[in-house]
Tab-separated table of C-alpha atoms in Angstrom:
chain	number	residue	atom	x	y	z
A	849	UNK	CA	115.519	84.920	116.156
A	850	UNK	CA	117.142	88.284	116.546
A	851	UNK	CA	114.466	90.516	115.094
A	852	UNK	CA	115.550	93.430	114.322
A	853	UNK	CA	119.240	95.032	115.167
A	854	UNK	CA	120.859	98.458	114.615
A	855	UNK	CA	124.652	99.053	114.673
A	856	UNK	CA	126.324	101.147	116.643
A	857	UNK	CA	123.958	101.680	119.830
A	858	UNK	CA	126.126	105.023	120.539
A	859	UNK	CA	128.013	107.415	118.098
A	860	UNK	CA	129.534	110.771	118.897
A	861	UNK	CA	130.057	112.486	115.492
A	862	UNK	CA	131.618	115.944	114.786
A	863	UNK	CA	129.819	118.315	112.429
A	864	UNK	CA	130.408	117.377	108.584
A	865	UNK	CA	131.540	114.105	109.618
A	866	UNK	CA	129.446	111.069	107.758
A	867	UNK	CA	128.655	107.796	109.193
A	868	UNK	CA	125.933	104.649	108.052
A	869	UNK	CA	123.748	103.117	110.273
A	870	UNK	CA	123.000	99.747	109.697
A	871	UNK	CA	119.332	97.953	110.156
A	872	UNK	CA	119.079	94.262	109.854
A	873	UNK	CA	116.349	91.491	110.407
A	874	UNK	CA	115.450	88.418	110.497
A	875	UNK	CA	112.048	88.146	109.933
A	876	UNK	CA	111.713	88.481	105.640
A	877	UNK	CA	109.751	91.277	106.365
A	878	UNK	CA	109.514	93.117	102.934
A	879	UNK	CA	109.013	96.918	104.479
A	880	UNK	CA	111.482	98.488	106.800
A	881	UNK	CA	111.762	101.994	107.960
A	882	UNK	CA	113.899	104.671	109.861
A	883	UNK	CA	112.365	106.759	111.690
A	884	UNK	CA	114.109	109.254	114.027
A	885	UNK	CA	113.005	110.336	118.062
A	886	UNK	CA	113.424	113.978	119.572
A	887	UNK	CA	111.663	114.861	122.855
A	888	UNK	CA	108.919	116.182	122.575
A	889	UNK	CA	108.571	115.301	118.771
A	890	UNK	CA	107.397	111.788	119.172
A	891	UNK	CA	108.696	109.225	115.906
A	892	UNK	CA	109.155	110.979	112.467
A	893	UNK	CA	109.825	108.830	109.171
A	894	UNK	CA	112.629	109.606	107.637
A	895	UNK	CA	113.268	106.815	104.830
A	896	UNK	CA	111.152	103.488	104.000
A	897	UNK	CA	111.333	100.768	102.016
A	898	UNK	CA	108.676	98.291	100.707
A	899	UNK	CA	111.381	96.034	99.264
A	900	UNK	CA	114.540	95.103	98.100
A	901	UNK	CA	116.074	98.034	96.043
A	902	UNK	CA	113.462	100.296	96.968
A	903	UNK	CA	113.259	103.469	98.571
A	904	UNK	CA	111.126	106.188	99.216
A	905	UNK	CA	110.748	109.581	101.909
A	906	UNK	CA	109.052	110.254	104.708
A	907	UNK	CA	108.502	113.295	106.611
A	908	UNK	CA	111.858	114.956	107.552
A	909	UNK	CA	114.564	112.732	104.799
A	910	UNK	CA	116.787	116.235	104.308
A	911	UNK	CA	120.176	115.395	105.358
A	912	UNK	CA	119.732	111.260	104.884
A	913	UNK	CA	120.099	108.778	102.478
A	914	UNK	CA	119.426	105.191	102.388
A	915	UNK	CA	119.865	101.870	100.835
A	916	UNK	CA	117.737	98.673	100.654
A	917	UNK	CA	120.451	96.063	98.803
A	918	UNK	CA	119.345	93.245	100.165
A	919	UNK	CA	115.903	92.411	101.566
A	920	UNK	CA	116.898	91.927	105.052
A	921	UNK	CA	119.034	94.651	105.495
A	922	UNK	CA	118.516	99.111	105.518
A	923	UNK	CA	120.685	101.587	105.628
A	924	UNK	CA	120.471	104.867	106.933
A	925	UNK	CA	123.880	107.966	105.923
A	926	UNK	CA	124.299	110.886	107.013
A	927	UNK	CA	126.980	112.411	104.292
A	928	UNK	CA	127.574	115.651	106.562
A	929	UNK	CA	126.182	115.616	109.988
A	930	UNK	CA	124.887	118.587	111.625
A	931	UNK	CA	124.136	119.217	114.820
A	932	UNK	CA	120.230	119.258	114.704
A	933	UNK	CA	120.757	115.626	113.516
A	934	UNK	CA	121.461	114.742	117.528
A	935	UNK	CA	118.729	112.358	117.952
A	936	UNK	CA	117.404	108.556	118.485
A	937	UNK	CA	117.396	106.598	115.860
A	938	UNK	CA	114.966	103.831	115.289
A	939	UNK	CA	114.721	101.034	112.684
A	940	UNK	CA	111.580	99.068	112.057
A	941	UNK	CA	110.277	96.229	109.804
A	942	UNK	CA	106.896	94.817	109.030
A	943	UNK	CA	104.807	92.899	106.288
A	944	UNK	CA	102.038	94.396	105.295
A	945	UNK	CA	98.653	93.048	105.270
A	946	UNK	CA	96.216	93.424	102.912
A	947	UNK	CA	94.226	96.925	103.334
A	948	UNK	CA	97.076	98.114	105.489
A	949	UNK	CA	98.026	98.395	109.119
A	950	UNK	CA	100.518	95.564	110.784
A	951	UNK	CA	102.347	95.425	113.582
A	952	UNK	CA	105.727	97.349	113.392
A	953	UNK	CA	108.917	95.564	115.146
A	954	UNK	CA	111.384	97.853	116.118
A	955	UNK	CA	114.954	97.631	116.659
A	956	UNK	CA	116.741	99.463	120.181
A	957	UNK	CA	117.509	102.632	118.678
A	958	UNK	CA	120.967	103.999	117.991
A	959	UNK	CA	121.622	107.704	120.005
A	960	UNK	CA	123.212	109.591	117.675
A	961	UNK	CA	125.080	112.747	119.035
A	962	UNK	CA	126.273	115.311	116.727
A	963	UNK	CA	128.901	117.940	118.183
B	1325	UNK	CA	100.639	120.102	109.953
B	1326	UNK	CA	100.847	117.640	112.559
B	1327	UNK	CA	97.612	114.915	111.589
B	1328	UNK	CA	98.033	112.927	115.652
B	1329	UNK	CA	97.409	114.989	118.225
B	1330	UNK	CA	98.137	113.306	121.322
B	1331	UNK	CA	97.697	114.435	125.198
B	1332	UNK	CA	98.537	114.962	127.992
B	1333	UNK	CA	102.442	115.466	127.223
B	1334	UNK	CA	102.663	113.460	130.979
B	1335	UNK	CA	100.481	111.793	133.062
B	1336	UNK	CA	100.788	110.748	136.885
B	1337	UNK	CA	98.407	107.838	138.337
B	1338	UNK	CA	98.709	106.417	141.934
B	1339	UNK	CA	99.203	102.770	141.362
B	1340	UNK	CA	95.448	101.283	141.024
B	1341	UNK	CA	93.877	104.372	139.153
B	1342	UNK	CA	93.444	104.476	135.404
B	1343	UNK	CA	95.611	106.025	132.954
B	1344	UNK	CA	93.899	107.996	130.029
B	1345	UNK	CA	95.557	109.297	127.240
B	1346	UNK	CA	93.646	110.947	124.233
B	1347	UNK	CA	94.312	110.915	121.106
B	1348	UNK	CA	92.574	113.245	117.927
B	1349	UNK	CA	93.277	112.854	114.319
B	1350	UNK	CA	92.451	114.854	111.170
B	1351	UNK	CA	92.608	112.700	107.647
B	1352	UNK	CA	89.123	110.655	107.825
B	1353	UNK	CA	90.946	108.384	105.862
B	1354	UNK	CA	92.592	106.793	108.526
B	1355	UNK	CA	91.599	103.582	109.403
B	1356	UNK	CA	94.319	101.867	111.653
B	1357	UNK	CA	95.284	103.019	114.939
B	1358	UNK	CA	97.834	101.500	116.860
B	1359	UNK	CA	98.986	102.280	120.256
B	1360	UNK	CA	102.936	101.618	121.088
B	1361	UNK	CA	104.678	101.639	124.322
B	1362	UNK	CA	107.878	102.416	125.189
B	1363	UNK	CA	110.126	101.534	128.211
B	1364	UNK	CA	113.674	103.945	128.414
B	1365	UNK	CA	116.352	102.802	126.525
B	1366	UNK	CA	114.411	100.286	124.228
B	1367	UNK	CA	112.393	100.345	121.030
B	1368	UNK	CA	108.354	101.070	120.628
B	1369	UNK	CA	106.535	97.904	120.616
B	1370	UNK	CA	102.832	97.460	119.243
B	1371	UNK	CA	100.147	97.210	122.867
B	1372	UNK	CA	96.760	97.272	121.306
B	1373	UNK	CA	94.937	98.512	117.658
B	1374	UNK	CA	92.059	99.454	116.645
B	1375	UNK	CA	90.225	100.048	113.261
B	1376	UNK	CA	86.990	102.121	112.964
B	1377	UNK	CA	84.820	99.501	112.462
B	1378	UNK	CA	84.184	98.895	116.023
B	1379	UNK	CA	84.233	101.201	118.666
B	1380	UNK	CA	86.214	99.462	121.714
B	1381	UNK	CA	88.566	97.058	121.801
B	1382	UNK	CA	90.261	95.710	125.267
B	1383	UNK	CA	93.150	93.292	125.693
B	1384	UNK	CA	93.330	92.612	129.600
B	1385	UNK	CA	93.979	96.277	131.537
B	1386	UNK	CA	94.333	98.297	127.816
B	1387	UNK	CA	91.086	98.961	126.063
B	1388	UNK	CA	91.041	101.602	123.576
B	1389	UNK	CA	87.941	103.488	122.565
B	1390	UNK	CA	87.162	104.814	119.501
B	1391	UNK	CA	84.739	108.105	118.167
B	1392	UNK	CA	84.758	107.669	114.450
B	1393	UNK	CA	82.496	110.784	114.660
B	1394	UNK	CA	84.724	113.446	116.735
B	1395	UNK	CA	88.003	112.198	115.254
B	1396	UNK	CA	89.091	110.800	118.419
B	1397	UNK	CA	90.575	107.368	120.153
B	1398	UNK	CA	91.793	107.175	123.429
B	1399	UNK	CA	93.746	104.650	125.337
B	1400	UNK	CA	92.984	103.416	129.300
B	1401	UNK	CA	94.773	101.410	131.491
B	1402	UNK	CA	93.017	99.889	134.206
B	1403	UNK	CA	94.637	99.192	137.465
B	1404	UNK	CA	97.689	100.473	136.591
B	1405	UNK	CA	100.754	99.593	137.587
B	1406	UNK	CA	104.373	101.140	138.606
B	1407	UNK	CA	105.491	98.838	135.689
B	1408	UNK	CA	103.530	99.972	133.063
B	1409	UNK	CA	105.109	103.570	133.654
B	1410	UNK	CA	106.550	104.188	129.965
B	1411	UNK	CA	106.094	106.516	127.012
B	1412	UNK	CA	102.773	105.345	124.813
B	1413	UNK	CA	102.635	106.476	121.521
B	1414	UNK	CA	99.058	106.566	119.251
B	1415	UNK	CA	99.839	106.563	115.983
B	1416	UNK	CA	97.388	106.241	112.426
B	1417	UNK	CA	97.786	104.576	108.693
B	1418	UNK	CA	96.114	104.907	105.802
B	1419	UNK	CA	94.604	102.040	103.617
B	1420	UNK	CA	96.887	102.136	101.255
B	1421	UNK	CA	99.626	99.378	100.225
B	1422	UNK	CA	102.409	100.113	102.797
B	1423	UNK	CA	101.462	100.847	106.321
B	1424	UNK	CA	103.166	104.433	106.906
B	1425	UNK	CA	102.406	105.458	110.533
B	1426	UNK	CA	101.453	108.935	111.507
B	1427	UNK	CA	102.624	108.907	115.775
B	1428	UNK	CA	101.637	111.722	118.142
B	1429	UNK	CA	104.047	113.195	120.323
B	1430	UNK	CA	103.505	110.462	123.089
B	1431	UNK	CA	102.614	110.732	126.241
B	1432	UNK	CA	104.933	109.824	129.402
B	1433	UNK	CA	103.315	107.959	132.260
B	1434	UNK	CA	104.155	107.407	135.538
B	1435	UNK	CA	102.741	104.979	137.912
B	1436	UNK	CA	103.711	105.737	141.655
B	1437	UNK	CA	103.553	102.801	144.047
């Protein structure tokens, strides 16, 4: 049991180049999320997902797009990268109880530098 | 309009003492409020949560309190230790289907031996 894994841990990108980060796990959880870290910022959403061929935004999506294909799988592309895109990126993936509020698993983070 | 407010930005504690971090939030209708920790170089995992129905909840050295009143939870580690020096995150949900998370800015702690 793998829980959740990102591909690539590192990635040095030049500015307007596009990459995908992938987010996978094993637990059928149906909701997953990106999120992204800065210092000082704490964790911001950036995309979510509350199933299979679902998306929706968070709080900072400009510049991202995603893809939920299948269930145990999210994608997170960056079409043109810019440099305020340099950041820590974190998958997560959870089930959601009834009334809310369950644990979040998160994946190890991809660093992301933009150049 | 940031809804977590978290603080101190860092903390210090000589190995032994107790860690406090504070945390103050602004939608009332909040009603789940994890704390996360995170080690350098790894993810956030889940510590402790709370929900507003009670107003402490401990799980060996972490107990967090809660002030459904002032807005306000707070997380302390007892006896703390050089290895629980990390980042700790509070973070907040909302009832609602999907469980969202608000997170403050986190707070970096270290322990020295």
């Amino acid at each position: 049991n793998a829980g959740v894994t990102q591909t690539p841990k590192f990635r040095v990108l030049k500015t307007g180049q596009s990459m995908t980060l992938l987010c996978a796990q094993d637990m059928n959880h149906e909701y997953m999320y990106w999120y992204r870290q800065d210092p000082g910022m704490g964790l911001r959403l950036i995309h979510y997902s509350v199933g299979e061929g679902t998306t929706a935004k968070g709080e900072v999506p400009d510049g991202y797009n995603v893809s939920r294909l299948k269930k145990q799988n999210f994608l997170l592309g960056l079409e043109s990268a810019a440099p305020s895109q340099t950041s820590v990126y974190f998958c997560a993936s959870n089930n959601v109880i009834a009334g809310g509020g369950d644990e979040q698993y998160f994946g190890p983070g991809t660093r992301l530098t933009v150049t | 309009q940031q809804q977590v407010k978290q603080s101190p930005q860092s903390l210090i504690v000589q190995k032994g003492g107790i860690s406090i971090i504070n945390c103050a939030y602004e939608n009332t209708a909040f009603d789940y409020f994890p704390w996360y920790q995170q080690f350098p170089g790894k993810g956030p995992a889940l510590l402790i949560a709370i929900r507003p129905d009670v107003s402490e909840k401990k799980e060996g050295r972490f107990t967090i309190s809660f002030n459904k009143s002032a807005k306000q939870f707070s997380l302390h580690i007892m006896d703390s230790q050089p290895g629980d020096s990390a980042t700790y995150f509070c973070a907040a949900s909302l009832p609602s289907g999907y469980s969202t998370l608000t997170f403050g800015k986190g707070t970096m702690l270290l322990v020295s031996p």
